[in-house]
PDB file of C-alpha atoms and ligand atoms in Angstrom:
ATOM      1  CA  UNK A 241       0.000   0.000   0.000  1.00 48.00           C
ATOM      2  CA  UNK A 242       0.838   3.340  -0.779  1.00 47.00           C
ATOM      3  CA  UNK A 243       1.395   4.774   2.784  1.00 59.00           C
ATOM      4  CA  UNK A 244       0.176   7.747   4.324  1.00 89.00           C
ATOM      5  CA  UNK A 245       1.778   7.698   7.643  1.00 93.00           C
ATOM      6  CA  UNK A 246       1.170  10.355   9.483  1.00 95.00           C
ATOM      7  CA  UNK A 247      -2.596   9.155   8.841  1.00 95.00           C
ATOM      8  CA  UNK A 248      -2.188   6.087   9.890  1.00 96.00           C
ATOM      9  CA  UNK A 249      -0.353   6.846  13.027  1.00 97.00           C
ATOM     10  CA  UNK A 250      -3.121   9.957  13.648  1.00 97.00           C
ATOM     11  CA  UNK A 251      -5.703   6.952  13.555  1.00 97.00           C
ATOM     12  CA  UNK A 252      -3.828   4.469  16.158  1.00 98.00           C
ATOM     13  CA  UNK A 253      -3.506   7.579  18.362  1.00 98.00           C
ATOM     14  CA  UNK A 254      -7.340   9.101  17.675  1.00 98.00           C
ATOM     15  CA  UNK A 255      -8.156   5.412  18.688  1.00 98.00           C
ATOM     16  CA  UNK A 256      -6.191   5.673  21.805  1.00 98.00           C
ATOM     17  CA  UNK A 257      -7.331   8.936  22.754  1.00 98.00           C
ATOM     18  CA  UNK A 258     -10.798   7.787  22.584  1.00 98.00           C
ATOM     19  CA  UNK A 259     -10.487   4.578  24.570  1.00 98.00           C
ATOM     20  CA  UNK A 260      -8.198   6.642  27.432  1.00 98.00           C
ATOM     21  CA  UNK A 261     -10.712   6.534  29.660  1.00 98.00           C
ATOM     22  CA  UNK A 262     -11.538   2.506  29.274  1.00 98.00           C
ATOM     23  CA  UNK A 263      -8.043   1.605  29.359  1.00 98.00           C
ATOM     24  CA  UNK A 264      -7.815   3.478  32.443  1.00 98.00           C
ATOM     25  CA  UNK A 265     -10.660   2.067  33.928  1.00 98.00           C
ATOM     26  CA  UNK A 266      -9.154  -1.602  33.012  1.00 98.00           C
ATOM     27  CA  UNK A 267      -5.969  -0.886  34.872  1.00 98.00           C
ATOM     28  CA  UNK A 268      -7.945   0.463  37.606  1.00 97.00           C
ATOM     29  CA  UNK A 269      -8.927  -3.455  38.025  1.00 97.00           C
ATOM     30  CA  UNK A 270      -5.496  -4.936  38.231  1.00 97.00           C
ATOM     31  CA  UNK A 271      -3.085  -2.139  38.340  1.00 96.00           C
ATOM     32  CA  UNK A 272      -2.624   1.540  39.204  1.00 97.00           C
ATOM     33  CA  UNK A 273      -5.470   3.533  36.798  1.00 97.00           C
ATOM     34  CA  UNK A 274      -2.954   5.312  34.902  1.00 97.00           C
ATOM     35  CA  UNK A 275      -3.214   3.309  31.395  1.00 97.00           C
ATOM     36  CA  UNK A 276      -5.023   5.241  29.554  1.00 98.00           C
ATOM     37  CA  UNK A 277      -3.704   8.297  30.977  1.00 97.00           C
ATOM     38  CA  UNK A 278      -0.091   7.284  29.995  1.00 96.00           C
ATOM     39  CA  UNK A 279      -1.251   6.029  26.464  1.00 98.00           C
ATOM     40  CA  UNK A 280      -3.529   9.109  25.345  1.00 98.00           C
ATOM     41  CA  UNK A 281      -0.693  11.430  26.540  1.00 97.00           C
ATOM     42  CA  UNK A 282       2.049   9.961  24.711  1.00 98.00           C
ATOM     43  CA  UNK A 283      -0.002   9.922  21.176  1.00 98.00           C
ATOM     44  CA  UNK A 284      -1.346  13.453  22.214  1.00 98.00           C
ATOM     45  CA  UNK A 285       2.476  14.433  22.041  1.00 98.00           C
ATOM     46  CA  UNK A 286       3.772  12.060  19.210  1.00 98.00           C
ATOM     47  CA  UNK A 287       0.766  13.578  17.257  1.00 97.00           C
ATOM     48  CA  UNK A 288       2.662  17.337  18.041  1.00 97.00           C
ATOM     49  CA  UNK A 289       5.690  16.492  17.116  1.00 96.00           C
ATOM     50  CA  UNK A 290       5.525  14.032  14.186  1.00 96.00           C
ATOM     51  CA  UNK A 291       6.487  15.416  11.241  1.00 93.00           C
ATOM     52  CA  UNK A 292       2.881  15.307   8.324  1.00 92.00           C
ATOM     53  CA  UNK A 293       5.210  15.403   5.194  1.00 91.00           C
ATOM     54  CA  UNK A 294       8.099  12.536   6.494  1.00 94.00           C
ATOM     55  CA  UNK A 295       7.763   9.696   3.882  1.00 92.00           C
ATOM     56  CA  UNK A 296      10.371   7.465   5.496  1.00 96.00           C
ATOM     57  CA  UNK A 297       8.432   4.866   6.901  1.00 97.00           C
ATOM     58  CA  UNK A 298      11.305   3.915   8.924  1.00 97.00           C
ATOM     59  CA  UNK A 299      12.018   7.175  10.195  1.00 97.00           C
ATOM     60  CA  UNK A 300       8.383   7.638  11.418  1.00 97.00           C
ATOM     61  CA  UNK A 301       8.213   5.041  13.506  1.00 98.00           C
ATOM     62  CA  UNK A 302      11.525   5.788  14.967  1.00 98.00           C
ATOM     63  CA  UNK A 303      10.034   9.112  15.727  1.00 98.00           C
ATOM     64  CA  UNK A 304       6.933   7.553  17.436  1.00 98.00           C
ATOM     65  CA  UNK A 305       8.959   4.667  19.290  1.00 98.00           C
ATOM     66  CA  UNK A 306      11.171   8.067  20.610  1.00 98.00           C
ATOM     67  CA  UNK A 307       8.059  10.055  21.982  1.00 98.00           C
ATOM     68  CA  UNK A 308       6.604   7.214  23.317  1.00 98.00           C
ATOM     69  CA  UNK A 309       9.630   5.880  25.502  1.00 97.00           C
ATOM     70  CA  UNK A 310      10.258   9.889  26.944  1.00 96.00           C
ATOM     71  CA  UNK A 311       6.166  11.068  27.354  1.00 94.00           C
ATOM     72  CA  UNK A 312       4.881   7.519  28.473  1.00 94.00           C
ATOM     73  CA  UNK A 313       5.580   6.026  31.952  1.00 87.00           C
ATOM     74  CA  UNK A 314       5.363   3.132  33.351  1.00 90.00           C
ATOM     75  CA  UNK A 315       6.105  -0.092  31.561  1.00 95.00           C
ATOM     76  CA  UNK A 316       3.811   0.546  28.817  1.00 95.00           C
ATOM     77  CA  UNK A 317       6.488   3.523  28.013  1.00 96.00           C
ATOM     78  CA  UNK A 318       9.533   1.337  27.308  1.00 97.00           C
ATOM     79  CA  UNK A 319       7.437  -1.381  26.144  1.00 98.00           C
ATOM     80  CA  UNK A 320       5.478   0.247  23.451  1.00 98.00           C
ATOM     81  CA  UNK A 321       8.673   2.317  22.679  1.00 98.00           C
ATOM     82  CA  UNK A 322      10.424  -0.219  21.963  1.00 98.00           C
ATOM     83  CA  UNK A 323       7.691  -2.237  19.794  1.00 98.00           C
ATOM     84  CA  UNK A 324       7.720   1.437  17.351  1.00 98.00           C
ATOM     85  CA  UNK A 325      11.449   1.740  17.359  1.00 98.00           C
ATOM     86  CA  UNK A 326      11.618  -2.317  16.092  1.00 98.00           C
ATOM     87  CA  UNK A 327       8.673  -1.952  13.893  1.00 98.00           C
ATOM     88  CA  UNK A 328      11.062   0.614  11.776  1.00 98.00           C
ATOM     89  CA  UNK A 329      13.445  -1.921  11.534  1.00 98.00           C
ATOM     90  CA  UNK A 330      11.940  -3.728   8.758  1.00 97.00           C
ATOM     91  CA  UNK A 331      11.067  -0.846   6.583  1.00 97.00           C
ATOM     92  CA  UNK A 332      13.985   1.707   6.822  1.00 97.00           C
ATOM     93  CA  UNK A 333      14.221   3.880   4.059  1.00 96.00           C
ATOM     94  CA  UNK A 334      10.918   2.760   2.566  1.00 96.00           C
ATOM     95  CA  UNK A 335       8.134   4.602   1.735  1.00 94.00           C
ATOM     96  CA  UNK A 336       5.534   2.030   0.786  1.00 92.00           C
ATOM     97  CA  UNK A 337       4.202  -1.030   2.862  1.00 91.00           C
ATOM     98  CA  UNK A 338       3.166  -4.552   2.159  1.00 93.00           C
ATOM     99  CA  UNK A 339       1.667  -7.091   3.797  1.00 95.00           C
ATOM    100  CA  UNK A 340       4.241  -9.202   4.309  1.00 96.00           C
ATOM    101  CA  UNK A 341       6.407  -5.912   5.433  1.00 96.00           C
ATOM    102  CA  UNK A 342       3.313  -5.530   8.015  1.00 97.00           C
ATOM    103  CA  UNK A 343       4.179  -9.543   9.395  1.00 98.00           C
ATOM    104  CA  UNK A 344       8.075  -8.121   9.503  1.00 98.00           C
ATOM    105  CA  UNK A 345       7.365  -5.704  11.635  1.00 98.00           C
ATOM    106  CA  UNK A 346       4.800  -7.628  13.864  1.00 98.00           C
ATOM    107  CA  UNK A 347       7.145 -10.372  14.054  1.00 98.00           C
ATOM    108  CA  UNK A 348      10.128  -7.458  14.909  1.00 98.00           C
ATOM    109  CA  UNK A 349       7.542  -6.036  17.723  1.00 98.00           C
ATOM    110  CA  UNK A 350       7.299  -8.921  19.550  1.00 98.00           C
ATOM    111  CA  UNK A 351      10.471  -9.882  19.716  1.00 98.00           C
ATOM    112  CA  UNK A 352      11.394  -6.364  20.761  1.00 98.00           C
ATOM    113  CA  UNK A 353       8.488  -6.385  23.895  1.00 98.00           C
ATOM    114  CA  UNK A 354       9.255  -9.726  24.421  1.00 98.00           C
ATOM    115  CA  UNK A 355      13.666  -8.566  25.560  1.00 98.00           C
ATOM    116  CA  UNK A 356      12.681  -5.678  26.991  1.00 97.00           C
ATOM    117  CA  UNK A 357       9.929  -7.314  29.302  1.00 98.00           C
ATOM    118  CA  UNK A 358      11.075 -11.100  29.747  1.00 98.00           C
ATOM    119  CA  UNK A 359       7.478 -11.871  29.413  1.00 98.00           C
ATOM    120  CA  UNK A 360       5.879 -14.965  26.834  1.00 98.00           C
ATOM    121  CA  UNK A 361       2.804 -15.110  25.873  1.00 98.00           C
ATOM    122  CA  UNK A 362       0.309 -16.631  28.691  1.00 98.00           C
ATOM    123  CA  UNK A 363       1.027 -13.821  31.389  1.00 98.00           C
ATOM    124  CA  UNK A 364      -1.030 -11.708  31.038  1.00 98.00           C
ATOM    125  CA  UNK A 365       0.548  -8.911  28.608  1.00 98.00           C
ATOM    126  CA  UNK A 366      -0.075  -7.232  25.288  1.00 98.00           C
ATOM    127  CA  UNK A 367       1.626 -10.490  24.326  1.00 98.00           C
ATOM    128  CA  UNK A 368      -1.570 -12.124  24.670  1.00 98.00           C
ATOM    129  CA  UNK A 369      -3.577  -9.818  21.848  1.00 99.00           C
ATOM    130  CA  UNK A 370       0.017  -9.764  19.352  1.00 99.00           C
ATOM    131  CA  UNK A 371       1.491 -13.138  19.183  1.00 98.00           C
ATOM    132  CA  UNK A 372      -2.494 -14.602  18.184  1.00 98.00           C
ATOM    133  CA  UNK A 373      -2.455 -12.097  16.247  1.00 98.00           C
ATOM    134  CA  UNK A 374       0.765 -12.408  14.463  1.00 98.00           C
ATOM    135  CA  UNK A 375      -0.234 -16.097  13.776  1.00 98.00           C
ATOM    136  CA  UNK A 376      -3.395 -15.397  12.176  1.00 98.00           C
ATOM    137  CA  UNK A 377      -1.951 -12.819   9.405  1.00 98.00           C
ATOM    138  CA  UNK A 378       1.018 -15.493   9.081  1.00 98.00           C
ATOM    139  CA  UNK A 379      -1.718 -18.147   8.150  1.00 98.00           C
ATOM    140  CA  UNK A 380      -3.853 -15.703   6.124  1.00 98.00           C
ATOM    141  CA  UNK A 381      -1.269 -14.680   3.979  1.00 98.00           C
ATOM    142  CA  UNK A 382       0.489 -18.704   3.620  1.00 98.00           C
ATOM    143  CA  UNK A 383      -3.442 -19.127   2.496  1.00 98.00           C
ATOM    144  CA  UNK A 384      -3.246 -16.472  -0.141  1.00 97.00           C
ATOM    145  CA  UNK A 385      -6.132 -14.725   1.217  1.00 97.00           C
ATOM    146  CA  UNK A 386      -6.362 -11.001   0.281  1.00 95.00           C
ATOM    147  CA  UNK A 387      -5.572  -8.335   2.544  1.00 96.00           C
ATOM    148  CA  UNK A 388      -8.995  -7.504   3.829  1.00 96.00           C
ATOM    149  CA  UNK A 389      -9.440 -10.911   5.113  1.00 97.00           C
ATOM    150  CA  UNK A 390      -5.519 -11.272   6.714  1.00 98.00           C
ATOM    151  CA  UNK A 391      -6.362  -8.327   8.450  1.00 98.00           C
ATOM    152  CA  UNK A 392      -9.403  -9.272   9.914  1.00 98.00           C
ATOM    153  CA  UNK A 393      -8.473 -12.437  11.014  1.00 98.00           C
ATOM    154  CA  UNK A 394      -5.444 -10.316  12.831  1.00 98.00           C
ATOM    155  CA  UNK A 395      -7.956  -8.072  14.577  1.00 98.00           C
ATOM    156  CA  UNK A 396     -10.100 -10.747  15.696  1.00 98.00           C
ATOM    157  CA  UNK A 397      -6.983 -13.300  17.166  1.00 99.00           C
ATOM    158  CA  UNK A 398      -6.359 -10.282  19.276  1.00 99.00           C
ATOM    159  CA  UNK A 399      -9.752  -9.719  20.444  1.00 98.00           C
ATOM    160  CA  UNK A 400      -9.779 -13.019  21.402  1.00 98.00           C
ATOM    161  CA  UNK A 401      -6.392 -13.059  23.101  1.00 98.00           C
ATOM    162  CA  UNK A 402      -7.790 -10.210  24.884  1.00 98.00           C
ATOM    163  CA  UNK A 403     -10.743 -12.218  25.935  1.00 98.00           C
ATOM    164  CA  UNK A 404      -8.316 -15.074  27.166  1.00 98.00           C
ATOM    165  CA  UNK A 405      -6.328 -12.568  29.183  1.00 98.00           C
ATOM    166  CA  UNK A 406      -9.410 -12.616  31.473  1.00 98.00           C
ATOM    167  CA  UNK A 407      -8.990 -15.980  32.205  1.00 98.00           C
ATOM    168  CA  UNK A 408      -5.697 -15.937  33.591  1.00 97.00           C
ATOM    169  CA  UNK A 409      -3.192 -14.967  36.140  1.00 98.00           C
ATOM    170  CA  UNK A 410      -0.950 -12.363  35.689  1.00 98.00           C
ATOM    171  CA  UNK A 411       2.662 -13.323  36.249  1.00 98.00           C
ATOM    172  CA  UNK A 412       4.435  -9.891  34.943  1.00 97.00           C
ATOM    173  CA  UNK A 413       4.029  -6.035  35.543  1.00 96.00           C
ATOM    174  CA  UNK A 414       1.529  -4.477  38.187  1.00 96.00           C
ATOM    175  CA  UNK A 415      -1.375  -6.388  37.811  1.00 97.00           C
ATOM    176  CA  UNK A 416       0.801  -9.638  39.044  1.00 96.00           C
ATOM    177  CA  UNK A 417       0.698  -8.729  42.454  1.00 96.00           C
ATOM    178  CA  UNK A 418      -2.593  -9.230  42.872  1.00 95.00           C
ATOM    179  CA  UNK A 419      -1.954 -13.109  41.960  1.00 95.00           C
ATOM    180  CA  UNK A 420      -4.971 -15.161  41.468  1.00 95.00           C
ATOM    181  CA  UNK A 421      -7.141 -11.926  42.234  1.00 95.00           C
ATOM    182  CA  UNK A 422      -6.068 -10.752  38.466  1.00 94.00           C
ATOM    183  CA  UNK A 423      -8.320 -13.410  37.304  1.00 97.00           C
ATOM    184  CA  UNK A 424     -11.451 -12.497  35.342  1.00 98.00           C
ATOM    185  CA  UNK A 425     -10.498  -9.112  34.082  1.00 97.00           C
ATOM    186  CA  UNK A 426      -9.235  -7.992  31.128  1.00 98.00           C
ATOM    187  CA  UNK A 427      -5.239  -6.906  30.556  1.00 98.00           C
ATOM    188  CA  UNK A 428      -5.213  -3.369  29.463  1.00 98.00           C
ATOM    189  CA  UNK A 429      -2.050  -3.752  27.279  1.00 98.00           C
ATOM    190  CA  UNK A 430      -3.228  -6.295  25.373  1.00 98.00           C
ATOM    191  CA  UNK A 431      -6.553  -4.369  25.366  1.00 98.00           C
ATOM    192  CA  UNK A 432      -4.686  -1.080  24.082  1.00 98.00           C
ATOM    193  CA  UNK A 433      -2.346  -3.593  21.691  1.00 98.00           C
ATOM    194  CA  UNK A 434      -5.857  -5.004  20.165  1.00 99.00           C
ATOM    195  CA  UNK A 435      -6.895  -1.662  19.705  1.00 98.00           C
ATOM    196  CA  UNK A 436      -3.796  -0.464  17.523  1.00 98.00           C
ATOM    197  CA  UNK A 437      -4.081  -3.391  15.196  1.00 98.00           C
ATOM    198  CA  UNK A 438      -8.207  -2.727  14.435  1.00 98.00           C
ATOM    199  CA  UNK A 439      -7.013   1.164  13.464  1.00 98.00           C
ATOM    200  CA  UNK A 440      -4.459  -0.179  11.641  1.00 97.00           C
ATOM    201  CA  UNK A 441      -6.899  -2.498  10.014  1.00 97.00           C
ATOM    202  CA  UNK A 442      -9.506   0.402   9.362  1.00 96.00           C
ATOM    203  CA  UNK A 443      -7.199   2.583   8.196  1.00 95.00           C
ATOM    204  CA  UNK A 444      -6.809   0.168   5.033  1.00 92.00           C
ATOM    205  CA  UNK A 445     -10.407  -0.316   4.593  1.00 89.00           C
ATOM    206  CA  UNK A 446     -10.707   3.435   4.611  1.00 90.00           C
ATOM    207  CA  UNK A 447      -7.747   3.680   2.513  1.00 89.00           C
ATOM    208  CA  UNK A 448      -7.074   1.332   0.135  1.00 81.00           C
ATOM    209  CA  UNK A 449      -9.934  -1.208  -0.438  1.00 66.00           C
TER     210      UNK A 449
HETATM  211  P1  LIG B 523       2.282   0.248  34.782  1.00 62.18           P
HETATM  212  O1  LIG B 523       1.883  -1.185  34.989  1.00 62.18           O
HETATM  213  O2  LIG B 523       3.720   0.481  35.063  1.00 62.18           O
HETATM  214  O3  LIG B 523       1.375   1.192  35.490  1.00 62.18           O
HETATM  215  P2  LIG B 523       0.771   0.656  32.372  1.00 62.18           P
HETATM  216  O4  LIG B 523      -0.410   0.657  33.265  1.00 62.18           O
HETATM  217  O5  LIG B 523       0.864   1.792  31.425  1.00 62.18           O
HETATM  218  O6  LIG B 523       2.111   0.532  33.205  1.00 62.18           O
HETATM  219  O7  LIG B 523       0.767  -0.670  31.490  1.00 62.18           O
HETATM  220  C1  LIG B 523       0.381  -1.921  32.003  1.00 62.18           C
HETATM  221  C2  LIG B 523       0.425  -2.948  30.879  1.00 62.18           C
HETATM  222  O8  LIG B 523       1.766  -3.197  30.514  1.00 62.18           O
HETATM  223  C3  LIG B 523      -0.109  -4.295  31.305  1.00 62.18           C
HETATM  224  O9  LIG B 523      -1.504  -4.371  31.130  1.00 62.18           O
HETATM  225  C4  LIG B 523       0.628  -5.280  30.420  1.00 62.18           C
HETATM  226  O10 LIG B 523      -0.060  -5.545  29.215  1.00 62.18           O
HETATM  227  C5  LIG B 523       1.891  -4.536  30.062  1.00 62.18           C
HETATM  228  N1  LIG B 523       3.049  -5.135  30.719  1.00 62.18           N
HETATM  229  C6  LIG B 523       3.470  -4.969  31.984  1.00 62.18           C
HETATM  230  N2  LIG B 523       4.616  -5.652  32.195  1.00 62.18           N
HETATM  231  C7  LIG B 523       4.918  -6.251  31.021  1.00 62.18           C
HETATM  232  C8  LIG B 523       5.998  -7.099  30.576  1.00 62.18           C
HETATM  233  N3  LIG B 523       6.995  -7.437  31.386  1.00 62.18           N
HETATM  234  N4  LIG B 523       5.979  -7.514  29.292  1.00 62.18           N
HETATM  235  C9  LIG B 523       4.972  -7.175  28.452  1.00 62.18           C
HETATM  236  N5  LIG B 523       3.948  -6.371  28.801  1.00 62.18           N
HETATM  237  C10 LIG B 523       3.918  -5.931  30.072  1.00 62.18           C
HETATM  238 MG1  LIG B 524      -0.677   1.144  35.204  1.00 62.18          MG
END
């Protein structure tokens, strides 16, 4: 896809913004209420400071990975900090994005959450919503299916990875010192991680179908 960026970045964070207050609330549950808060005001600033007319895919998401790991607290600060800065990786110096570049970089962004917060999938995390996630656009696009349907196969392996996250124990971050107690509610980062990847996903539909 031809790729306009800064839109696509304006929609993750317009999606964030909106949700601040549910996100929030979530972390309220298990953690320390400031989710939401910490999310809305990073994309509030990386929204301020992102240049509209940068091409450089690469260079974008450097930008964003940047704002995010000095504006956001927290672990969701380094974490999602790091998941921008690796999701560059794969498309440095490029101005255009395919589907398999997407799988790159989800496949980059794990890996990159996964050093900086020793966690695997099962604990509770935003690992939860990505990895399912990352599997179901690696099967879509083995299948040959088109890029509507990898995508919404993506989005809805993370929904449900956020719906398993209710089911278990958190064993990393805040919410794991509530032990057992963080059973039966939902993991904001994988929540807010779920959320990303459905305004990624709409800004094709809106964009490119
Ligand atoms: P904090 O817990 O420091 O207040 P946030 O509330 O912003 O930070 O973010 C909490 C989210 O961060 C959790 O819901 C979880 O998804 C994610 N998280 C916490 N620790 C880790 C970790 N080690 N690896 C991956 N994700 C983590
Ligand atoms: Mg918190």
């Amino acid at each position: 896809m031809a790729t306009k960026i800064y839109e696509c970045i304006q929609k993750i964070g317009d999606a964030i913004i909106e949700n601040k207050d549910f996100l929030t609330d979530l972390d309220r549950e298990i953690g320390d209420a400031d989710h939401g808060v910490n999310m809305a005001r990073g994309f509030t600033e990386v929204l301020a400071q992102l240049p509209q007319d940068e091409t450089d895919l690469g260079k974008v998401l450097k930008k964003v990975g940047m704002v995010l790991l000095s504006k956001v607290g927290g672990a969701s600060g380094p974490l999602y900090g790091t998941a921008y800065m690796k999701a560059a990786g794969p498309v440095n110096g490029k101005t255009e994005l395919t589907l398999e570049d997407g799988k790159e970089m989800l496949e980059a962004v794990i890996a990159g959450i996964k050093m900086r917060g020793k966690a695997e999938r099962g604990e509770k995390t935003m690992l939860d919503a990505l990895e399912p996630a990352l599997e179901a656009l690696t099967k879509g696009l083995e299948n040959g299916d088109d890029a509507q349907a990898c995508l919404n196969a993506m989005c809805e392996a993370a929904r449900e990875g956020v719906e398993y996250t209710k089911t278990i124990r958190a064993t990393k971050g805040r919410a794991s010192y509530l032990g057992d107690r963080s059973i039966g509610h939902q993991d904001p980062g994988a929540t807010s991680s779920a959320i990303t990847l459905e305004a990624i996903k709409e800004f094709y539909v809106e964009n490119f179908k």
